[in-house]
XYZ file of C-alpha atoms in Angstrom:
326
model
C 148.289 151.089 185.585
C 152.037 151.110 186.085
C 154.193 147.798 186.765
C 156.058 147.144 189.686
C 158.121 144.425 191.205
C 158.103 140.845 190.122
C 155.524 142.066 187.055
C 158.561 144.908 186.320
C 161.234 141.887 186.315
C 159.012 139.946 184.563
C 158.559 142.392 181.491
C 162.084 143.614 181.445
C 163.332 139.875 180.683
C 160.947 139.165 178.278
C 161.757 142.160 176.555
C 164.824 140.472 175.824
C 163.506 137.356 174.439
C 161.296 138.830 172.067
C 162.921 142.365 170.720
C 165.495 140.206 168.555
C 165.525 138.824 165.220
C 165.122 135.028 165.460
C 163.392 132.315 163.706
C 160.413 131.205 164.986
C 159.422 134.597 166.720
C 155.666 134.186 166.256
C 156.181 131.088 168.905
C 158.561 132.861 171.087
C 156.031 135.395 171.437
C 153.209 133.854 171.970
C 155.019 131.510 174.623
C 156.574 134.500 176.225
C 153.657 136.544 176.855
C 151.709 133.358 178.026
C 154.120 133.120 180.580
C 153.177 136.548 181.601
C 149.664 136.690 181.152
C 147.526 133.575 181.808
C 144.979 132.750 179.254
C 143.852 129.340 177.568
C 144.833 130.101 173.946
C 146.796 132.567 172.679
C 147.294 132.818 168.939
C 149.742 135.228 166.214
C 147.737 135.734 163.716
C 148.482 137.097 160.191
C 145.250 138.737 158.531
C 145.865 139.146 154.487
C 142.556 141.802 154.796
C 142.172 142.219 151.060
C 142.435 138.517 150.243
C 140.036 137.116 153.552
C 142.997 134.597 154.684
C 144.480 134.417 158.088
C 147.789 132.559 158.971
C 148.083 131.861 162.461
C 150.432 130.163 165.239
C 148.547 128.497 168.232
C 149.609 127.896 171.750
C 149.209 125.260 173.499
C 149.250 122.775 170.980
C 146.296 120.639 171.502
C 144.684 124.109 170.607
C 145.953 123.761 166.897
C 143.757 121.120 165.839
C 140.657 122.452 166.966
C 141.526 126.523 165.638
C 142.227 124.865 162.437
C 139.228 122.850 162.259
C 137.098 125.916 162.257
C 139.324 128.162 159.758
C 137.067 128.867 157.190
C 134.501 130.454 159.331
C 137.260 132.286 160.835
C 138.663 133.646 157.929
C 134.619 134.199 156.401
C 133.502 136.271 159.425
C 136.688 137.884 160.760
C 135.669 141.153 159.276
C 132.800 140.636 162.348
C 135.271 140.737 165.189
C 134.861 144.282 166.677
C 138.884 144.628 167.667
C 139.778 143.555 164.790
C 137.205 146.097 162.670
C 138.007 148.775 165.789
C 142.186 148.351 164.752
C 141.958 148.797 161.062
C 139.101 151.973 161.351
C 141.498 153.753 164.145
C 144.722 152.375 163.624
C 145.358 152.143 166.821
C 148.379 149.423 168.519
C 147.283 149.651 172.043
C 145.733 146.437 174.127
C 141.976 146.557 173.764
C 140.056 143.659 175.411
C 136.267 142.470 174.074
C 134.935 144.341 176.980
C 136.276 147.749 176.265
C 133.871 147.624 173.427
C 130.315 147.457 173.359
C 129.224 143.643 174.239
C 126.698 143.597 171.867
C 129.393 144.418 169.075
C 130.966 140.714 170.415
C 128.309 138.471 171.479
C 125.613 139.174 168.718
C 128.035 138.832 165.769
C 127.872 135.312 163.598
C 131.747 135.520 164.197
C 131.216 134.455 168.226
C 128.430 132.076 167.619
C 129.629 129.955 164.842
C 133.756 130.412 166.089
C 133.792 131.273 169.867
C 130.863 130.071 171.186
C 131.412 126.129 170.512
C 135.370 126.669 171.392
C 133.874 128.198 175.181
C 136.309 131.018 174.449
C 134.028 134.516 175.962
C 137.024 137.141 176.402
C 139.799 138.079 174.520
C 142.329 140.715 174.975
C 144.388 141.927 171.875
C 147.637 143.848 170.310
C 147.424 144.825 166.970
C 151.620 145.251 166.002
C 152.343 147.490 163.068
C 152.267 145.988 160.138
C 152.555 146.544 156.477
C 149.172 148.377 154.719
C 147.700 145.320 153.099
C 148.064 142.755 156.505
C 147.685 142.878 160.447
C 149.540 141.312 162.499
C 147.312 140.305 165.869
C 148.365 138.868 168.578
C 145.345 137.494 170.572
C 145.001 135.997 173.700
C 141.437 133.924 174.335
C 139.856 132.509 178.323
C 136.984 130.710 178.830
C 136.266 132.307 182.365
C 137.135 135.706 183.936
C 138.119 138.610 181.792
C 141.632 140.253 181.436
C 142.686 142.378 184.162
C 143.975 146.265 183.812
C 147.644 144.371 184.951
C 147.237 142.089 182.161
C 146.557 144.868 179.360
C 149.738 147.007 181.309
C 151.937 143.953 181.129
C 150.944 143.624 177.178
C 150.894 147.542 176.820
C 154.357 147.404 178.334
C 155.806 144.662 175.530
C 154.317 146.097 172.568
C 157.771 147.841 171.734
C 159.562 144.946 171.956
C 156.793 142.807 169.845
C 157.317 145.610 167.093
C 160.903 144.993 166.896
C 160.701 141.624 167.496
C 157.786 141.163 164.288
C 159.357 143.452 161.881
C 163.306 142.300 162.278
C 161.971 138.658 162.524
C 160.482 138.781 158.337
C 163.175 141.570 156.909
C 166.225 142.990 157.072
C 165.183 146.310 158.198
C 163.223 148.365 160.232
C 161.767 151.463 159.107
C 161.318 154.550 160.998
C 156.983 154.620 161.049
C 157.009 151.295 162.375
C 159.446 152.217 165.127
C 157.232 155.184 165.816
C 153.882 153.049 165.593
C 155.373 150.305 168.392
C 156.026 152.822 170.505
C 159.782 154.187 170.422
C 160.919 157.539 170.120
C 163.681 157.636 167.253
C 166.880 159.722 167.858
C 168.976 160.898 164.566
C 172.428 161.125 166.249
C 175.187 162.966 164.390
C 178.928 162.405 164.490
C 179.638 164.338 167.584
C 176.942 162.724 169.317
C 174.679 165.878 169.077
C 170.600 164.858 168.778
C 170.121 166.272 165.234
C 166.405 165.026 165.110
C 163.360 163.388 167.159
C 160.706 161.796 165.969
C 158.553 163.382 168.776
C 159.612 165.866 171.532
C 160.659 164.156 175.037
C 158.606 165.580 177.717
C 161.797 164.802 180.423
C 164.257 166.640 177.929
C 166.463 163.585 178.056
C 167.040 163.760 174.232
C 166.789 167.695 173.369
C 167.652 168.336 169.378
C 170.761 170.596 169.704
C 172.183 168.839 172.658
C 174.823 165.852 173.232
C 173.202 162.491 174.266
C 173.384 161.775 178.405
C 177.322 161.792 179.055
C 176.837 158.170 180.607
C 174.901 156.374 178.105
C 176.787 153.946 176.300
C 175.022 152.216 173.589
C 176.573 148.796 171.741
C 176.438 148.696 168.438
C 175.154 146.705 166.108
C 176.308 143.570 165.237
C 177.226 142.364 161.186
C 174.306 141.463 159.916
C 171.964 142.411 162.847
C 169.287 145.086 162.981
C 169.534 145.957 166.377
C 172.017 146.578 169.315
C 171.306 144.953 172.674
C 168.810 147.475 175.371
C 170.176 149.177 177.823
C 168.391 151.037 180.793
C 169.081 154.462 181.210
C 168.695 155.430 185.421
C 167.888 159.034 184.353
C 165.066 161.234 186.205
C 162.681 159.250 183.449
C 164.195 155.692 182.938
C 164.912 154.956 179.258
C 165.506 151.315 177.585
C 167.600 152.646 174.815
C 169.193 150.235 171.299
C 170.901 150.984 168.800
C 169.342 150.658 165.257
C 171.215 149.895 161.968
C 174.738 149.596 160.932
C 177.951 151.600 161.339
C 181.078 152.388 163.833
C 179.377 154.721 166.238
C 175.422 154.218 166.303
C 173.936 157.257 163.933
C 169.958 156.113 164.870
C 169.236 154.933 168.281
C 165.223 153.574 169.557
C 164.538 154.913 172.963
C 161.416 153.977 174.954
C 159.929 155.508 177.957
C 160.323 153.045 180.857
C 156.743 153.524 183.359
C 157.797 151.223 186.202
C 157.364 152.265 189.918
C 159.907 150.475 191.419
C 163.049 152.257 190.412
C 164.924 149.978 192.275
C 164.174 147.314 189.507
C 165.454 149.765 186.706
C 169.211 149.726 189.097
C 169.649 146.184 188.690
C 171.365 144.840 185.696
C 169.636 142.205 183.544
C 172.027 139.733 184.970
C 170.914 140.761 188.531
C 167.017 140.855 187.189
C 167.650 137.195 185.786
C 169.168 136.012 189.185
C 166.412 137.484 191.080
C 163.413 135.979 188.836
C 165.122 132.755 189.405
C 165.473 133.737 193.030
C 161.591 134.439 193.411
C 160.870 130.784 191.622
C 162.482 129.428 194.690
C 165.934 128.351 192.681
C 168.768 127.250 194.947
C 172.582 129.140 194.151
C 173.787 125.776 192.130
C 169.849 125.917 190.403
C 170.493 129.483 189.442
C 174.006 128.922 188.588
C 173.076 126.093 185.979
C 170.193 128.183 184.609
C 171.818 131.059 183.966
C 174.878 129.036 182.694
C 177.387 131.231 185.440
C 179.350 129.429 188.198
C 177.512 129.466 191.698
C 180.695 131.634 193.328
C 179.373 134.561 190.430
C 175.688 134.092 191.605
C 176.471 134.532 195.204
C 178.280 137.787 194.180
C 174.862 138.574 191.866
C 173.152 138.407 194.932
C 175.181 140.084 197.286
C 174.566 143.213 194.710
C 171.378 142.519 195.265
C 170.401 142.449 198.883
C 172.386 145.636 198.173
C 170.327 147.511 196.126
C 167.186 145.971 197.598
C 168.464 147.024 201.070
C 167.706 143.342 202.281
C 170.401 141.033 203.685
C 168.460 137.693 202.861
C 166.808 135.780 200.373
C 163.489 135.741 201.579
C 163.550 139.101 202.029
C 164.249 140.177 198.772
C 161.677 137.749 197.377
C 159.111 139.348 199.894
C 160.604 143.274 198.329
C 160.102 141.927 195.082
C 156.060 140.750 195.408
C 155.650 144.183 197.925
């Protein structure tokens, strides 16, 4: 399933929040994608396999007390919980929900009746984000009623880049060129005359070719001292790109490029200011609402949105909301 319209938006600014290096990114993320995909718990969770312990962050908080509670069966059965034993067999980092699997795998275990069961929690819906060989980082989100649609696993499917980032710059000071590849990104070797000089796996739309200068227009930032990573910027090619720079230097020598899969190319024109003024927009924010939110003056937001009934090919606000939720 691809994304489109306010969902597009949607992912494109959390993207943002959660692909930098900042403390506290286990309970960005999990209120970011919360925001994005409605469940009654959502938890980070870091799985030490070989030692049976699990470190977790909770959201919302009244959750905390009663996860904690029930730890130790948690961490005594967790080998039990068929994502978590169908992650470490394939290795796989894509969204998997309970009921991809076999039922019986999640219903007859001692794991759901002595943890789930009592909690009410019946379907889950999970991302297991690269990690280092003797943990897992999990990021799982828990209803009581009505599994996870195939828009919720796109949505997480689309931010499981940006969690990678996001979970490896947020504990070190580097990010290493497997775990790029493992959340999702293609890695481009750039050499001093801005030649491709490697790929870390071919591009179908021959945007990044080995042998060939990067896309005349795309201009990358580099990184800042003491940062890990450059801020994303969406290349409008045939096959839209978000595209960072990654490690230090003048002129950036690595850069992470990801696939965009959006429908609504009209989404990919807009800047990220224009995105942020038209989420606000769609929440039903007045000019001087938008204007203190994004902390702009309200003459700059009217000229945000003139841009915007622009590229939307609307002259009103309404109708732009109403092109966004089309």
């Amino acid at each position: 399933m691809r994304l489109t319209g306010a969902d597009a938006i949607a992912v494109l600014e959390a993207a943002e929040r959660i692909a930098y290096p900042a403390p506290g990114f286990a309970e960005t993320a999990c209120a970011v994608v919360r925001t994005l995909i409605p469940c009654d718990v959502i938890t980070f969770n870091q799985v030490f396999v070989a030692q049976g312990r699990t470190e977790f962050v909770v959201q919302p908080d009244d959750w905390g007390q009663r996860l904690r509670g029930r730890r130790a069966t948690m961490e005594r059965l967790a080998h039990q919980h068929p994502l978590v034993v169908h992650h470490l067999s394939t290795g796989g980092h894509l969204p998997l929900r309970t009921s991809d699997l076999d039922d019986s795998l999640w219903s007859e275990t001692e794991l759901y009746a002595e943890y789930f069961a009592p909690l009410g929690i019946r379907w889950q819906l999970s991302l297991a984000i690269p990690s280092p060989d003797d943990m897992m980082n999990v990021l799982a989100l828990s209803r009581r009623d009505g599994d996870f649609s195939d828009r919720d696993v796109a949505v997480l499917r689309a931010l499981r880049p940006h969690l990678t980032l996001g979970c490896r710059t947020s504990t070190t000071a580097s990010l290493t060129h497997e775990t790029a590849v493992a959340g999702g990104w293609i890695v481009v070797s750039v050499d001093d005359d801005r030649l491709v000089s490697a790929l870390s796996e071919e591009d179908p739309s021959n945007t990044f070719v080995v042998g060939q200068p990067l896309p005349a227009d795309l201009a990358v930032s580099t990184v800042s001292d003491g940062g890990v990573l450059g801020p994303a910027v969406t290349m409008r090619t045939a096959q839209p790109f978000l595209v960072r720079a990654a490690g230090q230097g003048e002129r950036p020598q690595v850069l992470l490029a990801q696939p965009v899969s959006l429908d609504d190319s009209v989404v990919l024109a807009l800047t990220p200011r224009q995105r942020q003024v038209l989420a606000a927009l769609a929440d039903g924010c007045t000019n001087a609402q938008i204007a203190r939110r994004l902390g702009i003056a309200e003459s700059t937001v009217k000229k945000h949105l003139e841009h915007i009934f622009e590229a939307l090919e609307v002259d009103n606000r309404v109708a732009a909301v109403a092109r966004l939720s089309a």
